[in-house]
Amino acid sequence: VQLQAFGGGLVQAGGSLSLSCVGSGLTFDSYAMGWFRQAPGKEREFVAAINWSGRRTTYADSVKGRFTISRDNAKNTVYLRMNTLKPEDAAVYYCAAGPVMVWVVAGYDYWGQGTQVTVSS
């Protein structure tokens, strides 16, 4: 199983960025997908998740209304659209696959390598 995340970069505060995560080696549409992030010196934290069909989503309070998670099962890809970025959103962002849509790291079986998001103030 491999999850490859793309799309990180440097953006100014207030700007937007889109992340993608492509899965291979798994039956993608059987898995819930999540995005997590980890800033230096901090624990990995939940950002957003989407169920296998894409009909249900959930977000951390800190990103609700600014971030949107979506998926395209035909492309084995999950997306995270991030708008109105803040300096505190800067982190390495990880995608993950698991059996159900949960907020905890332990609920996911497979993880991508992470992509860096930097937000300048």
mmCIF file with all atom_site columns, C-alpha atoms in Angstrom:
data_model
loop_
_atom_site.group_PDB
_atom_site.id
_atom_site.type_symbol
_atom_site.label_atom_id
_atom_site.label_alt_id
_atom_site.label_comp_id
_atom_site.label_asym_id
_atom_site.label_entity_id
_atom_site.label_seq_id
_atom_site.pdbx_PDB_ins_code
_atom_site.Cartn_x
_atom_site.Cartn_y
_atom_site.Cartn_z
_atom_site.occupancy
_atom_site.B_iso_or_equiv
_atom_site.pdbx_formal_charge
_atom_site.auth_seq_id
_atom_site.auth_comp_id
_atom_site.auth_asym_id
_atom_site.auth_atom_id
_atom_site.pdbx_PDB_model_num
ATOM 1   C CA . VAL A 1 1   ? 0.000   0.000  0.000  1.00 0.00 ? 1   VAL A CA 1
ATOM 2   C CA . GLN A 1 2   ? 1.242   3.434  -0.863 1.00 0.00 ? 2   GLN A CA 1
ATOM 3   C CA . LEU A 1 3   ? -0.226  6.853  -0.239 1.00 0.00 ? 3   LEU A CA 1
ATOM 4   C CA . GLN A 1 4   ? 1.521   9.768  -1.936 1.00 0.00 ? 4   GLN A CA 1
ATOM 5   C CA . ALA A 1 5   ? 0.684   13.307 -0.924 1.00 0.00 ? 5   ALA A CA 1
ATOM 6   C CA . PHE A 1 6   ? 1.288   16.264 -3.189 1.00 0.00 ? 6   PHE A CA 1
ATOM 7   C CA . GLY A 1 7   ? 0.680   19.964 -3.297 1.00 0.00 ? 7   GLY A CA 1
ATOM 8   C CA . GLY A 1 8   ? 2.407   21.451 -0.305 1.00 0.00 ? 8   GLY A CA 1
ATOM 9   C CA . GLY A 1 9   ? 4.317   24.681 -0.581 1.00 0.00 ? 9   GLY A CA 1
ATOM 10  C CA . LEU A 1 10  ? 4.720   28.234 0.608  1.00 0.00 ? 10  LEU A CA 1
ATOM 11  C CA . VAL A 1 11  ? 1.712   30.526 0.683  1.00 0.00 ? 11  VAL A CA 1
ATOM 12  C CA . GLN A 1 12  ? 0.963   33.892 2.233  1.00 0.00 ? 12  GLN A CA 1
ATOM 13  C CA . ALA A 1 13  ? -1.494  34.171 5.076  1.00 0.00 ? 13  ALA A CA 1
ATOM 14  C CA . GLY A 1 14  ? -4.980  34.476 3.653  1.00 0.00 ? 14  GLY A CA 1
ATOM 15  C CA . GLY A 1 15  ? -4.056  32.466 0.606  1.00 0.00 ? 15  GLY A CA 1
ATOM 16  C CA . SER A 1 16  ? -5.145  29.041 -0.604 1.00 0.00 ? 16  SER A CA 1
ATOM 17  C CA . LEU A 1 17  ? -3.519  25.728 -1.317 1.00 0.00 ? 17  LEU A CA 1
ATOM 18  C CA . SER A 1 18  ? -4.776  22.351 -2.484 1.00 0.00 ? 18  SER A CA 1
ATOM 19  C CA . LEU A 1 19  ? -3.329  19.020 -1.435 1.00 0.00 ? 19  LEU A CA 1
ATOM 20  C CA . SER A 1 20  ? -3.812  15.694 -3.170 1.00 0.00 ? 20  SER A CA 1
ATOM 21  C CA . CYS A 1 21  ? -3.153  12.170 -2.016 1.00 0.00 ? 21  CYS A CA 1
ATOM 22  C CA . VAL A 1 22  ? -3.073  9.252  -4.410 1.00 0.00 ? 22  VAL A CA 1
ATOM 23  C CA . GLY A 1 23  ? -3.484  5.715  -3.135 1.00 0.00 ? 23  GLY A CA 1
ATOM 24  C CA . SER A 1 24  ? -2.208  2.513  -4.680 1.00 0.00 ? 24  SER A CA 1
ATOM 25  C CA . GLY A 1 25  ? -2.142  -1.099 -3.601 1.00 0.00 ? 25  GLY A CA 1
ATOM 26  C CA . LEU A 1 26  ? -5.430  -0.861 -1.758 1.00 0.00 ? 26  LEU A CA 1
ATOM 27  C CA . THR A 1 27  ? -9.103  -0.965 -2.611 1.00 0.00 ? 27  THR A CA 1
ATOM 28  C CA . PHE A 1 28  ? -9.354  2.782  -2.312 1.00 0.00 ? 28  PHE A CA 1
ATOM 29  C CA . ASP A 1 29  ? -13.125 3.069  -2.240 1.00 0.00 ? 29  ASP A CA 1
ATOM 30  C CA . SER A 1 30  ? -13.289 0.692  0.719  1.00 0.00 ? 30  SER A CA 1
ATOM 31  C CA . TYR A 1 31  ? -11.427 3.088  2.969  1.00 0.00 ? 31  TYR A CA 1
ATOM 32  C CA . ALA A 1 32  ? -12.219 6.255  4.812  1.00 0.00 ? 32  ALA A CA 1
ATOM 33  C CA . MET A 1 33  ? -9.534  8.860  4.219  1.00 0.00 ? 33  MET A CA 1
ATOM 34  C CA . GLY A 1 34  ? -8.179  11.408 6.607  1.00 0.00 ? 34  GLY A CA 1
ATOM 35  C CA . TRP A 1 35  ? -5.835  14.362 6.641  1.00 0.00 ? 35  TRP A CA 1
ATOM 36  C CA . PHE A 1 36  ? -3.679  15.064 9.662  1.00 0.00 ? 36  PHE A CA 1
ATOM 37  C CA . ARG A 1 37  ? -0.951  17.600 10.305 1.00 0.00 ? 37  ARG A CA 1
ATOM 38  C CA . GLN A 1 38  ? 2.062   17.897 12.528 1.00 0.00 ? 38  GLN A CA 1
ATOM 39  C CA . ALA A 1 39  ? 3.891   21.085 13.377 1.00 0.00 ? 39  ALA A CA 1
ATOM 40  C CA . PRO A 1 40  ? 7.415   21.044 14.869 1.00 0.00 ? 40  PRO A CA 1
ATOM 41  C CA . GLY A 1 41  ? 7.354   20.037 18.505 1.00 0.00 ? 41  GLY A CA 1
ATOM 42  C CA . LYS A 1 42  ? 3.674   19.163 18.433 1.00 0.00 ? 42  LYS A CA 1
ATOM 43  C CA . GLU A 1 43  ? 1.688   15.970 18.181 1.00 0.00 ? 43  GLU A CA 1
ATOM 44  C CA . ARG A 1 44  ? 0.049   14.906 14.976 1.00 0.00 ? 44  ARG A CA 1
ATOM 45  C CA . GLU A 1 45  ? -3.476  16.300 14.922 1.00 0.00 ? 45  GLU A CA 1
ATOM 46  C CA . PHE A 1 46  ? -6.632  15.563 13.019 1.00 0.00 ? 46  PHE A CA 1
ATOM 47  C CA . VAL A 1 47  ? -7.652  17.956 10.250 1.00 0.00 ? 47  VAL A CA 1
ATOM 48  C CA . ALA A 1 48  ? -10.430 16.350 8.200  1.00 0.00 ? 48  ALA A CA 1
ATOM 49  C CA . ALA A 1 49  ? -11.832 13.004 7.140  1.00 0.00 ? 49  ALA A CA 1
ATOM 50  C CA . ILE A 1 50  ? -14.195 11.626 4.539  1.00 0.00 ? 50  ILE A CA 1
ATOM 51  C CA . ASN A 1 51  ? -16.021 8.344  4.398  1.00 0.00 ? 51  ASN A CA 1
ATOM 52  C CA . TRP A 1 52  ? -15.581 5.794  1.647  1.00 0.00 ? 52  TRP A CA 1
ATOM 53  C CA . SER A 1 53  ? -18.307 7.188  -0.583 1.00 0.00 ? 53  SER A CA 1
ATOM 54  C CA . GLY A 1 54  ? -17.518 10.840 -0.070 1.00 0.00 ? 54  GLY A CA 1
ATOM 55  C CA . ARG A 1 55  ? -20.989 11.582 1.247  1.00 0.00 ? 55  ARG A CA 1
ATOM 56  C CA . ARG A 1 56  ? -19.881 12.227 4.813  1.00 0.00 ? 56  ARG A CA 1
ATOM 57  C CA . THR A 1 57  ? -17.132 14.496 6.048  1.00 0.00 ? 57  THR A CA 1
ATOM 58  C CA . THR A 1 58  ? -15.891 15.786 9.368  1.00 0.00 ? 58  THR A CA 1
ATOM 59  C CA . TYR A 1 59  ? -13.497 18.584 10.289 1.00 0.00 ? 59  TYR A CA 1
ATOM 60  C CA . ALA A 1 60  ? -11.479 19.806 13.199 1.00 0.00 ? 60  ALA A CA 1
ATOM 61  C CA . ASP A 1 61  ? -12.970 22.954 14.654 1.00 0.00 ? 61  ASP A CA 1
ATOM 62  C CA . SER A 1 62  ? -9.809  24.881 13.793 1.00 0.00 ? 62  SER A CA 1
ATOM 63  C CA . VAL A 1 63  ? -10.310 24.374 10.045 1.00 0.00 ? 63  VAL A CA 1
ATOM 64  C CA . LYS A 1 64  ? -14.086 24.143 9.732  1.00 0.00 ? 64  LYS A CA 1
ATOM 65  C CA . GLY A 1 65  ? -15.374 26.568 7.135  1.00 0.00 ? 65  GLY A CA 1
ATOM 66  C CA . ARG A 1 66  ? -11.917 27.081 5.635  1.00 0.00 ? 66  ARG A CA 1
ATOM 67  C CA . PHE A 1 67  ? -10.856 23.597 4.521  1.00 0.00 ? 67  PHE A CA 1
ATOM 68  C CA . THR A 1 68  ? -12.745 21.160 2.302  1.00 0.00 ? 68  THR A CA 1
ATOM 69  C CA . ILE A 1 69  ? -12.002 17.468 1.935  1.00 0.00 ? 69  ILE A CA 1
ATOM 70  C CA . SER A 1 70  ? -13.205 15.555 -1.098 1.00 0.00 ? 70  SER A CA 1
ATOM 71  C CA . ARG A 1 71  ? -12.372 12.396 -2.974 1.00 0.00 ? 71  ARG A CA 1
ATOM 72  C CA . ASP A 1 72  ? -12.482 10.901 -6.436 1.00 0.00 ? 72  ASP A CA 1
ATOM 73  C CA . ASN A 1 73  ? -12.591 7.135  -6.138 1.00 0.00 ? 73  ASN A CA 1
ATOM 74  C CA . ALA A 1 74  ? -12.142 6.695  -9.876 1.00 0.00 ? 74  ALA A CA 1
ATOM 75  C CA . LYS A 1 75  ? -8.741  8.361  -9.485 1.00 0.00 ? 75  LYS A CA 1
ATOM 76  C CA . ASN A 1 76  ? -7.882  6.834  -6.099 1.00 0.00 ? 76  ASN A CA 1
ATOM 77  C CA . THR A 1 77  ? -7.372  10.369 -4.862 1.00 0.00 ? 77  THR A CA 1
ATOM 78  C CA . VAL A 1 78  ? -8.391  12.404 -1.850 1.00 0.00 ? 78  VAL A CA 1
ATOM 79  C CA . TYR A 1 79  ? -8.084  16.184 -1.816 1.00 0.00 ? 79  TYR A CA 1
ATOM 80  C CA . LEU A 1 80  ? -7.815  18.903 0.782  1.00 0.00 ? 80  LEU A CA 1
ATOM 81  C CA . ARG A 1 81  ? -8.644  22.400 -0.333 1.00 0.00 ? 81  ARG A CA 1
ATOM 82  C CA . MET A 1 82  ? -7.329  24.936 2.157  1.00 0.00 ? 82  MET A CA 1
ATOM 83  C CA . ASN A 1 83  ? -8.582  28.506 2.046  1.00 0.00 ? 83  ASN A CA 1
ATOM 84  C CA . THR A 1 84  ? -7.864  31.538 4.203  1.00 0.00 ? 84  THR A CA 1
ATOM 85  C CA . LEU A 1 85  ? -4.675  29.957 5.469  1.00 0.00 ? 85  LEU A CA 1
ATOM 86  C CA . LYS A 1 86  ? -3.231  31.159 8.759  1.00 0.00 ? 86  LYS A CA 1
ATOM 87  C CA . PRO A 1 87  ? 0.338   30.927 10.066 1.00 0.00 ? 87  PRO A CA 1
ATOM 88  C CA . GLU A 1 88  ? -0.872  28.346 12.579 1.00 0.00 ? 88  GLU A CA 1
ATOM 89  C CA . ASP A 1 89  ? -1.885  26.056 9.698  1.00 0.00 ? 89  ASP A CA 1
ATOM 90  C CA . ALA A 1 90  ? 1.780   25.562 8.827  1.00 0.00 ? 90  ALA A CA 1
ATOM 91  C CA . ALA A 1 91  ? 2.746   21.926 9.312  1.00 0.00 ? 91  ALA A CA 1
ATOM 92  C CA . VAL A 1 92  ? 3.551   18.716 7.526  1.00 0.00 ? 92  VAL A CA 1
ATOM 93  C CA . TYR A 1 93  ? 0.265   17.364 6.236  1.00 0.00 ? 93  TYR A CA 1
ATOM 94  C CA . TYR A 1 94  ? -0.319  13.619 6.067  1.00 0.00 ? 94  TYR A CA 1
ATOM 95  C CA . CYS A 1 95  ? -3.028  11.620 4.387  1.00 0.00 ? 95  CYS A CA 1
ATOM 96  C CA . ALA A 1 96  ? -4.183  8.353  5.860  1.00 0.00 ? 96  ALA A CA 1
ATOM 97  C CA . ALA A 1 97  ? -6.503  5.450  5.055  1.00 0.00 ? 97  ALA A CA 1
ATOM 98  C CA . GLY A 1 98  ? -8.572  3.542  7.567  1.00 0.00 ? 98  GLY A CA 1
ATOM 99  C CA . PRO A 1 99  ? -11.695 1.437  7.923  1.00 0.00 ? 99  PRO A CA 1
ATOM 100 C CA . VAL A 1 100 ? -13.875 4.197  9.330  1.00 0.00 ? 100 VAL A CA 1
ATOM 101 C CA . MET A 1 101 ? -13.928 7.983  9.484  1.00 0.00 ? 101 MET A CA 1
ATOM 102 C CA . VAL A 1 102 ? -12.426 8.863  12.858 1.00 0.00 ? 102 VAL A CA 1
ATOM 103 C CA . TRP A 1 103 ? -10.433 11.673 14.422 1.00 0.00 ? 103 TRP A CA 1
ATOM 104 C CA . VAL A 1 104 ? -7.670  9.628  16.016 1.00 0.00 ? 104 VAL A CA 1
ATOM 105 C CA . VAL A 1 105 ? -4.294  8.675  14.564 1.00 0.00 ? 105 VAL A CA 1
ATOM 106 C CA . ALA A 1 106 ? -4.685  5.109  15.761 1.00 0.00 ? 106 ALA A CA 1
ATOM 107 C CA . GLY A 1 107 ? -7.793  4.677  13.636 1.00 0.00 ? 107 GLY A CA 1
ATOM 108 C CA . TYR A 1 108 ? -5.855  4.697  10.384 1.00 0.00 ? 108 TYR A CA 1
ATOM 109 C CA . ASP A 1 109 ? -3.920  1.791  8.926  1.00 0.00 ? 109 ASP A CA 1
ATOM 110 C CA . TYR A 1 110 ? -1.896  3.436  6.188  1.00 0.00 ? 110 TYR A CA 1
ATOM 111 C CA . TRP A 1 111 ? -0.097  6.765  6.011  1.00 0.00 ? 111 TRP A CA 1
ATOM 112 C CA . GLY A 1 112 ? 1.437   8.899  3.313  1.00 0.00 ? 112 GLY A CA 1
ATOM 113 C CA . GLN A 1 113 ? 4.860   10.482 3.528  1.00 0.00 ? 113 GLN A CA 1
ATOM 114 C CA . GLY A 1 114 ? 3.634   13.977 4.275  1.00 0.00 ? 114 GLY A CA 1
ATOM 115 C CA . THR A 1 115 ? 3.847   17.264 2.425  1.00 0.00 ? 115 THR A CA 1
ATOM 116 C CA . GLN A 1 116 ? 5.055   20.531 3.927  1.00 0.00 ? 116 GLN A CA 1
ATOM 117 C CA . VAL A 1 117 ? 2.762   23.530 4.091  1.00 0.00 ? 117 VAL A CA 1
ATOM 118 C CA . THR A 1 118 ? 4.371   26.830 5.050  1.00 0.00 ? 118 THR A CA 1
ATOM 119 C CA . VAL A 1 119 ? 2.304   29.954 5.669  1.00 0.00 ? 119 VAL A CA 1
ATOM 120 C CA . SER A 1 120 ? 4.046   33.311 5.801  1.00 0.00 ? 120 SER A CA 1
ATOM 121 C CA . SER A 1 121 ? 2.539   36.120 7.828  1.00 0.00 ? 121 SER A CA 1
#
